[in-house]
Coordinates of N, CA, C and O and ligand atoms in Angstrom, one line a residue:
M1325 N 63.9 12.6 7.4 CA 65.1 12.2 7.4 C 65.7 12.2 6.1 O 65.5 11.2 5.5
A1326 N 66.6 13.2 5.5 CA 67.0 13.1 4.3 C 68.3 12.4 4.0 O 68.9 11.9 3.1
K1327 N 68.9 12.2 5.2 CA 70.3 11.6 5.2 C 70.4 10.3 4.9 O 69.4 9.4 5.2
K1328 N 71.2 9.7 4.0 CA 71.1 8.7 3.7 C 72.6 7.7 3.9 O 73.2 7.1 3.0
W1329 N 73.2 8.3 5.0 CA 74.5 7.4 5.4 C 74.3 7.3 7.0 O 74.6 8.5 7.6
Y1330 N 74.3 6.2 7.2 CA 74.6 5.8 8.9 C 74.6 4.5 9.2 O 74.3 3.5 8.5
P1331 N 75.1 4.3 10.4 CA 75.4 2.8 10.6 C 74.1 2.0 11.2 O 73.3 2.6 11.6
V1332 N 74.0 0.8 11.0 CA 73.3 -0.2 11.2 C 74.0 -1.3 11.9 O 74.7 -1.9 11.5
I1333 N 73.4 -1.8 13.1 CA 74.2 -2.9 14.0 C 73.5 -4.1 13.9 O 72.2 -4.1 13.9
D1334 N 74.2 -5.0 13.6 CA 73.5 -6.5 13.5 C 73.9 -6.9 14.9 O 74.8 -7.5 15.3
Y1335 N 72.5 -6.8 15.5 CA 72.6 -7.4 16.9 C 72.9 -8.8 17.2 O 73.1 -9.3 18.4
S1336 N 72.9 -9.8 16.1 CA 73.2 -11.1 16.3 C 74.3 -11.6 16.3 O 74.6 -12.6 16.7
T1337 N 75.4 -10.6 15.9 CA 76.8 -10.7 16.1 C 77.4 -9.7 17.0 O 78.7 -10.0 17.5
C1338 N 76.9 -8.5 17.5 CA 77.3 -7.5 18.2 C 77.5 -8.0 19.5 O 76.5 -8.9 20.1
N1339 N 78.6 -8.3 20.2 CA 78.9 -8.3 21.5 C 78.9 -7.4 22.7 O 79.2 -7.6 23.7
E1340 N 78.2 -6.2 22.4 CA 78.1 -4.8 23.0 C 79.5 -4.8 23.9 O 79.4 -4.5 25.1
C1341 N 80.6 -4.7 22.8 CA 82.0 -4.1 23.8 C 81.8 -2.8 23.7 O 82.8 -2.4 24.7
G1342 N 81.2 -2.1 23.1 CA 81.0 -0.5 23.2 C 82.1 0.1 22.5 O 81.9 1.4 22.6
A1343 N 82.6 -0.5 21.9 CA 84.0 0.2 20.8 C 83.5 1.2 19.8 O 83.8 2.4 19.8
C1344 N 82.3 1.2 19.4 CA 81.8 1.8 18.3 C 81.2 3.2 19.0 O 81.3 4.1 18.5
V1345 N 80.5 3.0 20.1 CA 79.7 4.0 21.1 C 81.2 5.1 21.3 O 81.0 6.3 21.3
K1346 N 82.0 4.4 22.2 CA 83.5 5.1 22.3 C 84.0 5.9 21.0 O 84.3 7.0 21.2
K1347 N 84.0 5.3 20.1 CA 84.7 5.8 18.9 C 84.0 7.0 18.4 O 84.8 8.1 18.1
C1348 N 82.6 6.8 18.1 CA 82.2 8.0 17.3 C 82.1 9.3 18.5 O 81.3 9.4 19.5
S1349 N 82.6 10.3 17.8 CA 82.5 11.6 18.6 C 81.2 12.5 17.8 O 81.3 13.9 18.3
H1350 N 80.5 12.2 17.1 CA 79.3 12.8 16.8 C 78.0 12.8 17.3 O 77.0 13.2 16.6
G1351 N 78.0 12.2 18.4 CA 76.6 11.8 18.9 C 75.5 10.9 18.3 O 74.5 10.9 18.7
V1352 N 76.0 10.1 17.4 CA 75.1 9.3 16.8 C 74.8 8.3 17.3 O 73.5 7.9 17.5
Y1353 N 75.4 7.7 18.1 CA 75.2 6.5 19.4 C 74.7 7.2 20.8 O 75.1 8.3 21.2
N1354 N 73.7 6.5 21.4 CA 73.0 7.0 22.4 C 74.3 6.7 23.8 O 74.4 5.5 24.0
K1355 N 74.8 7.7 24.1 CA 76.1 7.4 25.1 C 75.4 6.9 26.4 O 75.9 6.1 27.0
E1356 N 74.1 7.3 26.7 CA 73.6 6.8 28.0 C 73.1 5.2 28.0 O 72.9 4.4 29.0
K1357 N 73.4 4.8 26.8 CA 72.8 3.1 26.6 C 74.1 2.4 26.6 O 74.3 1.1 26.4
E1358 N 75.3 3.1 26.6 CA 76.5 2.3 26.5 C 76.7 1.4 27.5 O 76.5 1.6 28.5
L1359 N 77.1 0.3 27.1 CA 78.0 -0.3 25.8 C 77.0 -0.7 24.8 O 77.5 -1.1 23.6
T1360 N 75.8 -0.7 24.8 CA 75.0 -1.0 23.8 C 74.8 -0.3 22.7 O 74.7 1.0 22.9
P1361 N 75.2 -0.3 21.5 CA 75.2 0.5 20.4 C 73.6 0.7 19.9 O 73.2 0.1 19.3
I1362 N 73.1 2.0 20.2 CA 72.1 2.2 19.9 C 72.0 3.7 19.0 O 72.6 4.6 19.6
V1363 N 71.9 3.4 17.8 CA 71.8 4.6 16.7 C 70.4 5.3 16.9 O 69.5 5.5 16.7
T1364 N 70.9 6.7 17.6 CA 69.7 7.6 18.1 C 69.7 8.9 17.1 O 68.8 9.5 17.1
N1365 N 70.8 9.2 16.9 CA 71.0 10.4 15.7 C 71.8 10.2 14.5 O 72.6 10.6 14.2
P1366 N 71.1 9.5 13.6 CA 71.8 8.8 12.5 C 72.0 10.0 11.5 O 73.0 10.1 10.6
E1367 N 71.2 11.2 11.7 CA 71.4 12.4 10.8 C 72.7 13.2 11.0 O 73.2 14.2 10.5
E1368 N 73.5 12.8 12.4 CA 74.8 13.7 12.9 C 75.8 12.5 12.0 O 76.9 13.0 12.3
C1369 N 75.7 11.4 11.5 CA 76.8 10.4 11.2 C 77.4 11.1 9.9 O 76.7 11.9 8.9
I1370 N 78.6 11.4 9.9 CA 79.5 11.9 8.7 C 79.4 10.9 7.5 O 79.8 9.9 7.5
D1371 N 78.8 11.7 6.3 CA 79.0 11.0 5.3 C 80.1 10.4 4.7 O 81.3 10.9 4.8
H1372 N 80.0 9.1 4.4 CA 81.1 8.0 4.0 C 82.1 8.0 4.9 O 83.4 7.3 4.8
C1373 N 81.8 8.1 6.2 CA 82.8 7.9 7.4 C 82.6 6.2 7.9 O 81.4 5.8 7.9
H1374 N 83.7 5.7 8.2 CA 83.7 4.2 8.5 C 84.0 3.9 9.8 O 84.8 2.8 10.1
G1375 N 84.4 5.2 10.4 CA 85.1 4.9 11.9 C 84.8 3.8 12.7 O 85.5 3.1 13.4
C1376 N 83.3 3.9 13.0 CA 82.7 2.7 14.0 C 83.0 1.5 13.3 O 83.4 0.4 14.1
G1377 N 82.4 1.5 12.2 CA 82.8 -0.1 11.5 C 84.2 -0.4 11.2 O 84.2 -1.8 11.3
N1378 N 85.2 0.4 11.2 CA 86.5 -0.1 10.9 C 87.1 -0.8 12.2 O 88.2 -1.3 12.4
I1379 N 86.5 -0.2 13.4 CA 86.9 -0.8 14.5 C 86.1 -1.9 15.4 O 86.5 -2.4 16.6
C1380 N 84.8 -2.3 15.0 CA 84.2 -3.2 15.4 C 84.9 -4.7 15.1 O 85.0 -5.0 14.1
P1381 N 85.1 -5.0 16.5 CA 85.7 -6.4 16.1 C 84.9 -7.6 15.9 O 85.2 -8.8 15.7
Q1382 N 83.6 -7.4 15.7 CA 82.6 -8.5 15.3 C 82.4 -8.2 13.6 O 81.5 -9.1 13.1
G1383 N 82.7 -7.3 13.1 CA 82.2 -6.9 11.9 C 80.8 -6.7 11.8 O 80.1 -7.2 11.0
A1384 N 80.2 -6.1 12.9 CA 78.5 -6.3 13.0 C 78.1 -5.0 12.7 O 76.8 -4.7 12.6
I1385 N 79.1 -4.0 11.8 CA 78.3 -2.8 11.4 C 78.5 -2.4 10.0 O 79.4 -2.7 9.4
T1386 N 77.3 -2.2 9.3 CA 77.2 -1.9 7.8 C 76.6 -0.5 7.9 O 76.1 0.0 9.0
Y1387 N 76.4 0.2 6.9 CA 76.0 1.4 6.4 C 75.1 1.5 5.4 O 75.0 1.1 4.3
V1388 N 74.0 2.1 5.8 CA 72.8 2.5 4.9 C 73.7 3.6 3.8 O 74.2 4.6 4.4
G1389 N 73.6 3.4 2.5 CA 74.2 4.4 1.6 C 75.4 3.7 1.2 O 76.1 4.5 0.3
E1390 N 75.9 2.7 1.9 CA 77.2 2.4 1.3 C 77.5 1.9 -0.1 O 76.4 1.2 -0.7
D1391 N 78.3 2.8 -1.0 CA 78.6 2.4 -2.0 C 79.9 2.7 -2.6 O 80.1 3.0 -3.9
T1392 N 80.9 2.1 -1.5 CA 82.1 2.2 -1.9 C 83.0 0.8 -1.8 O 84.0 1.0 -2.2
G1393 N 82.4 -0.1 -1.7 CA 82.9 -1.5 -1.8 C 83.5 -2.1 -0.4 O 83.8 -3.1 -0.4
W1394 N 83.1 -1.2 0.5 CA 83.7 -1.3 1.8 C 82.9 -2.6 2.6 O 81.8 -2.6 2.3
V1395 N 83.5 -3.3 3.2 CA 82.8 -4.3 3.7 C 83.5 -4.7 5.2 O 84.6 -4.1 5.6
P1396 N 82.6 -4.9 6.1 CA 83.0 -5.0 7.5 C 84.3 -6.0 7.7 O 84.4 -6.9 7.3
T1397 N 85.5 -5.3 8.3 CA 86.4 -6.2 8.6 C 86.2 -7.1 10.0 O 85.1 -7.0 10.5
N1398 N 86.9 -7.7 10.2 CA 87.2 -8.8 11.4 C 86.0 -9.8 11.2 O 85.4 -10.3 12.3
L1399 N 85.5 -10.0 10.2 CA 84.2 -11.2 10.0 C 84.8 -12.3 10.3 O 83.9 -13.3 10.8
D1400 N 86.0 -12.6 10.2 CA 86.9 -14.0 10.4 C 86.5 -14.2 11.9 O 87.0 -15.4 12.5
K1401 N 86.4 -13.3 12.6 CA 86.5 -13.4 14.1 C 85.3 -13.8 15.0 O 85.1 -13.8 16.1
K1402 N 84.1 -13.9 14.2 CA 83.0 -14.2 14.5 C 82.9 -15.6 15.0 O 83.6 -16.3 14.7
Ligands
SF4_1495 S1 80.3 6.1 10.6 FE1 81.7 7.6 11.6 S2 80.4 9.5 12.3 FE2 79.0 7.8 11.7 S3 78.3 6.8 13.9 FE3 80.1 5.8 12.9 S4 82.2 6.9 13.7 FE4 80.1 8.0 14.2
SF4_1496 S1 81.9 -2.3 18.2 FE1 80.8 -3.6 17.1 S2 80.7 -5.4 18.4 FE2 81.2 -3.4 19.7 S3 79.2 -2.6 20.3 FE3 79.7 -1.7 18.4 S4 78.5 -2.9 16.9 FE4 78.7 -4.3 18.7

């Protein structure tokens, strides 16, 4: 896998709301496991997209390859 950008879920803070799975239209998450976020197709993730991370209410999503200074939002709601 040459791809160097994809989401990583912190399952210690994720509450399995399913928002990230619903948000992504690129098939990165396994829809059959919804609402639990399982990254099954990281190679389909769009480089430097923060779509799922920006809507995660738990701030549980970070990205492999992150180099923009972006940090998870909503961390205060943990
Ligand atoms: S970063 Fe974007 S493309 Fe990648 S899994 Fe999240 S919503 Fe999908
Ligand atoms: S949006 Fe965040 S809290 Fe909800 S399922 Fe995804 S990683 Fe877990």
